[in-house]
Tab-separated table of N, CA and C in Angstrom:
chain	number	residue	atom	x	y	z
A	11	MET	N	141.614	177.802	12.912
A	11	MET	CA	141.442	177.306	11.781
A	11	MET	C	140.578	178.058	10.537
A	12	PHE	N	141.025	177.924	9.306
A	12	PHE	CA	139.984	178.896	8.669
A	12	PHE	C	139.403	178.062	7.500
A	13	GLN	N	138.666	178.552	7.036
A	13	GLN	CA	137.962	177.947	5.734
A	13	GLN	C	138.705	178.017	4.318
A	14	SER	N	138.775	177.096	3.965
A	14	SER	CA	139.708	177.220	2.299
A	14	SER	C	138.954	177.897	1.218
A	15	MET	N	139.254	178.741	0.550
A	15	MET	CA	138.747	179.592	-0.544
A	15	MET	C	139.356	179.420	-1.607
A	16	SER	N	138.787	179.001	-2.720
A	16	SER	CA	139.772	179.007	-4.318
A	16	SER	C	139.270	180.394	-4.722
A	17	ARG	N	138.292	180.783	-5.903
A	17	ARG	CA	137.876	181.897	-6.345
A	17	ARG	C	137.607	182.538	-5.076
A	18	LYS	N	137.684	183.952	-5.250
A	18	LYS	CA	137.037	184.791	-4.076
A	18	LYS	C	135.938	184.299	-3.612
A	19	GLY	N	135.757	184.402	-2.387
A	19	GLY	CA	134.664	183.797	-1.518
A	19	GLY	C	133.663	182.797	-1.779
A	20	THR	N	134.197	181.988	-2.427
A	20	THR	CA	133.384	180.676	-3.505
A	20	THR	C	134.300	179.293	-2.702
A	21	CYS	N	133.448	178.760	-1.547
A	21	CYS	CA	133.753	177.659	-1.219
A	21	CYS	C	133.300	176.725	-1.550
A	22	LEU	N	132.011	176.570	-2.371
A	22	LEU	CA	131.327	175.341	-2.960
A	22	LEU	C	132.447	174.968	-4.298
A	23	ASP	N	133.394	175.683	-4.713
A	23	ASP	CA	134.242	175.399	-5.526
A	23	ASP	C	134.890	173.479	-5.595
A	24	ASN	N	135.134	173.801	-4.110
A	24	ASN	CA	135.941	172.540	-3.738
A	24	ASN	C	135.281	171.463	-2.647
A	25	SER	N	133.869	171.168	-3.189
A	25	SER	CA	132.680	170.791	-1.763
A	25	SER	C	132.998	169.558	-1.233
A	26	PRO	N	133.938	168.485	-1.980
A	26	PRO	CA	134.142	167.418	-0.989
A	26	PRO	C	135.337	168.026	0.063
A	27	MET	N	136.138	168.249	-0.578
A	27	MET	CA	137.057	168.911	0.698
A	27	MET	C	136.528	169.662	1.761
A	28	GLU	N	135.845	170.354	1.435
A	28	GLU	CA	134.829	171.416	2.424
A	28	GLU	C	134.130	170.515	3.276
A	29	ASN	N	133.547	169.295	2.825
A	29	ASN	CA	132.984	168.386	3.708
A	29	ASN	C	133.784	167.756	4.730
A	30	PHE	N	135.176	167.419	4.093
A	30	PHE	CA	135.778	166.277	4.953
A	30	PHE	C	136.237	167.637	5.928
A	31	PHE	N	136.537	168.912	5.879
A	31	PHE	CA	137.269	169.902	6.179
A	31	PHE	C	136.396	170.019	8.079
A	32	SER	N	134.688	170.182	7.296
A	32	SER	CA	133.916	170.458	8.579
A	32	SER	C	133.884	169.270	9.644
A	33	ILE	N	133.628	167.640	8.781
A	33	ILE	CA	133.735	166.616	9.708
A	33	ILE	C	134.923	166.539	10.596
A	34	LEU	N	136.589	166.527	10.090
A	34	LEU	CA	137.554	166.725	10.576
A	34	LEU	C	137.497	167.958	12.419
A	35	LYS	N	136.948	169.118	12.047
A	35	LYS	CA	136.564	170.005	12.710
A	35	LYS	C	135.910	169.764	13.942
A	36	GLN	N	134.753	168.687	13.527
A	36	GLN	CA	133.710	168.554	14.392
A	36	GLN	C	134.193	167.389	15.055
A	37	GLU	N	135.243	166.484	14.828
A	37	GLU	CA	135.481	165.043	15.654
A	37	GLU	C	137.158	165.483	16.032
A	38	VAL	N	137.477	166.429	15.377
A	38	VAL	CA	138.838	166.506	15.887
A	38	VAL	C	138.958	167.720	16.771
A	39	TYR	N	138.781	168.771	16.324
A	39	TYR	CA	139.367	169.913	16.729
A	39	TYR	C	138.196	170.707	17.899
A	40	TYR	N	137.168	170.876	17.520
A	40	TYR	CA	136.051	171.398	18.606
A	40	TYR	C	135.528	170.765	19.949
A	41	GLY	N	136.361	171.741	20.512
A	41	GLY	CA	135.973	171.231	22.285
A	41	GLY	C	136.825	170.634	22.494
A	42	LYS	N	138.221	170.751	21.917
A	42	LYS	CA	138.888	170.032	22.866
A	42	LYS	C	140.178	171.109	22.800
A	43	ILE	N	141.434	170.955	23.806
A	43	ILE	CA	142.019	171.706	23.911
A	43	ILE	C	143.744	171.039	23.980
A	44	TYR	N	144.311	171.421	22.879
A	44	TYR	CA	145.903	170.856	22.665
A	44	TYR	C	146.873	171.669	22.787
A	45	GLN	N	147.691	171.033	23.863
A	45	GLN	CA	148.789	171.492	24.260
A	45	GLN	C	149.881	172.296	23.405
A	46	SER	N	149.972	171.882	22.459
A	46	SER	CA	150.975	172.371	21.277
A	46	SER	C	150.497	172.254	20.131
A	47	GLN	N	151.009	172.734	19.418
A	47	GLN	CA	150.410	172.685	17.667
A	47	GLN	C	151.481	171.327	17.210
A	48	ASN	N	151.993	170.791	17.583
A	48	ASN	CA	152.792	169.365	17.481
A	48	ASN	C	151.976	168.324	17.839
A	49	GLU	N	150.898	168.233	18.903
A	49	GLU	CA	149.944	167.399	19.101
A	49	GLU	C	148.605	167.603	18.405
A	50	LEU	N	148.362	168.685	18.222
A	50	LEU	CA	147.243	169.321	17.191
A	50	LEU	C	147.490	168.545	15.743
A	51	ILE	N	148.862	168.643	15.122
A	51	ILE	CA	148.685	168.168	14.038
A	51	ILE	C	149.181	166.527	14.388
A	52	GLU	N	149.392	165.831	15.226
A	52	GLU	CA	149.715	164.549	15.124
A	52	GLU	C	148.226	164.082	15.121
A	53	ALA	N	146.762	165.181	15.929
A	53	ALA	CA	145.732	164.473	16.088
A	53	ALA	C	145.461	164.276	14.857
A	54	ILE	N	145.246	165.457	14.294
A	54	ILE	CA	144.862	165.765	12.540
A	54	ILE	C	145.289	164.403	11.654
A	55	GLU	N	147.015	164.085	11.760
A	55	GLU	CA	147.538	162.928	10.951
A	55	GLU	C	147.163	161.941	11.512
A	56	ASN	N	146.523	161.570	12.640
A	56	ASN	CA	146.018	160.323	12.950
A	56	ASN	C	144.497	159.843	12.530
A	57	TYR	N	143.853	160.891	12.284
A	57	TYR	CA	142.282	161.231	11.657
A	57	TYR	C	142.460	160.854	10.620
A	58	ILE	N	143.421	161.277	9.917
A	58	ILE	CA	143.166	161.317	8.472
A	58	ILE	C	143.508	159.944	7.963
A	59	TYR	N	143.987	159.069	8.923
A	59	TYR	CA	144.654	157.409	8.374
A	59	TYR	C	143.414	157.042	9.088
A	60	TYR	N	142.876	157.484	9.968
A	60	TYR	CA	141.493	156.556	10.651
A	60	TYR	C	140.259	157.015	9.209
A	61	TYR	N	140.145	158.135	8.932
A	61	TYR	CA	138.873	158.628	8.049
A	61	TYR	C	139.195	157.797	6.824
A	62	ASN	N	140.350	157.472	6.279
A	62	ASN	CA	140.770	156.913	4.986
A	62	ASN	C	140.765	155.138	5.056
A	63	HIS	N	141.404	154.444	6.345
A	63	HIS	CA	141.597	153.548	6.716
A	63	HIS	C	140.418	152.526	7.379
A	64	HIS	N	139.674	153.576	7.963
A	64	HIS	CA	138.274	152.774	9.259
A	64	HIS	C	137.262	153.376	9.055
A	65	ARG	N	137.036	154.679	9.099
A	65	ARG	CA	135.537	154.625	8.678
A	65	ARG	C	135.146	154.828	7.754
A	66	ILE	N	134.069	154.090	7.923
A	66	ILE	CA	132.716	153.662	6.977
A	66	ILE	C	131.933	154.823	6.288
A	67	LYS	N	131.388	154.545	5.054
A	67	LYS	CA	131.056	155.571	4.714
A	67	LYS	C	129.479	154.702	3.922
A	68	GLU	N	128.698	155.367	4.270
A	68	GLU	CA	127.072	154.537	3.224
A	68	GLU	C	127.386	154.901	1.798
A	69	LYS	N	127.796	155.929	1.414
A	69	LYS	CA	128.183	156.078	-0.313
A	69	LYS	C	128.967	155.079	-0.645
A	70	LEU	N	129.849	154.378	0.292
A	70	LEU	CA	131.334	153.633	-0.431
A	70	LEU	C	130.366	151.975	-0.168
A	71	ASN	N	128.958	151.636	-0.141
A	71	ASN	CA	128.526	150.446	0.379
A	71	ASN	C	129.183	149.768	1.643
A	72	TRP	N	128.727	150.941	2.756
A	72	TRP	CA	129.937	150.405	3.959
A	72	TRP	C	131.285	150.131	3.778
A	73	LYS	N	131.672	150.868	3.337
A	73	LYS	CA	133.318	150.517	3.372
A	73	LYS	C	134.340	151.401	3.681
A	74	SER	N	135.329	151.608	4.446
A	74	SER	CA	136.138	152.930	3.957
A	74	SER	C	136.555	153.306	2.650
A	75	PRO	N	137.205	154.215	2.990
A	75	PRO	CA	137.601	154.657	1.259
A	75	PRO	C	138.653	153.746	0.483
A	76	VAL	N	139.866	153.410	1.983
A	76	VAL	CA	140.781	152.530	1.189
A	76	VAL	C	139.650	151.334	0.966
A	77	GLU	N	139.390	150.480	1.818
A	77	GLU	CA	138.964	149.227	1.091
A	77	GLU	C	137.923	149.097	-0.115
A	78	PHE	N	136.946	150.468	-0.438
A	78	PHE	CA	136.555	150.703	-1.615
A	78	PHE	C	137.390	150.796	-2.855
A	79	ARG	N	138.223	151.308	-2.543
A	79	ARG	CA	139.410	151.506	-3.856
A	79	ARG	C	139.878	150.134	-4.313
A	80	GLN	N	140.173	149.654	-3.016
A	80	GLN	CA	140.747	147.875	-3.153
A	80	GLN	C	139.824	147.142	-3.694
A	81	PHE	N	138.649	147.091	-3.394
A	81	PHE	CA	137.428	146.344	-3.793
A	81	PHE	C	137.643	146.684	-5.536
A	82	ASN	N	137.487	148.114	-5.628
A	82	ASN	CA	136.874	148.582	-7.223
A	82	ASN	C	138.201	148.441	-8.107
A	83	GLN	N	139.503	148.452	-7.562
A	83	GLN	CA	140.947	147.591	-8.416
A	83	GLN	C	140.890	146.576	-8.902
A	84	LYS	N	140.055	145.511	-7.640
A	84	LYS	CA	140.216	144.070	-7.772
A	84	LYS	C	139.229	143.651	-9.042
A	85	THR	N	137.855	144.557	-9.229
A	85	THR	CA	137.111	144.254	-9.994
A	85	THR	C	136.803	144.746	-11.496
A	86	ALA	N	138.233	145.638	-11.526
A	86	ALA	CA	138.418	146.250	-12.977
A	86	ALA	C	139.454	145.534	-13.762
């Protein structure tokens, strides 16, 4: 896995995505051995679903991103 870059050598342009990518690597990739590329892809897809639907964040009032978005749509 490689760090993404927008402008040449500037990873700070997309800091929210870089933060997510860092968390993904820590929780899914490092220290694990995958038997195939498909197994790794499935693990990443499962983690993205978990991250969006179940992983709560303090910045979102202890809600998951999906819960926070749904709550804000109801109040708008």
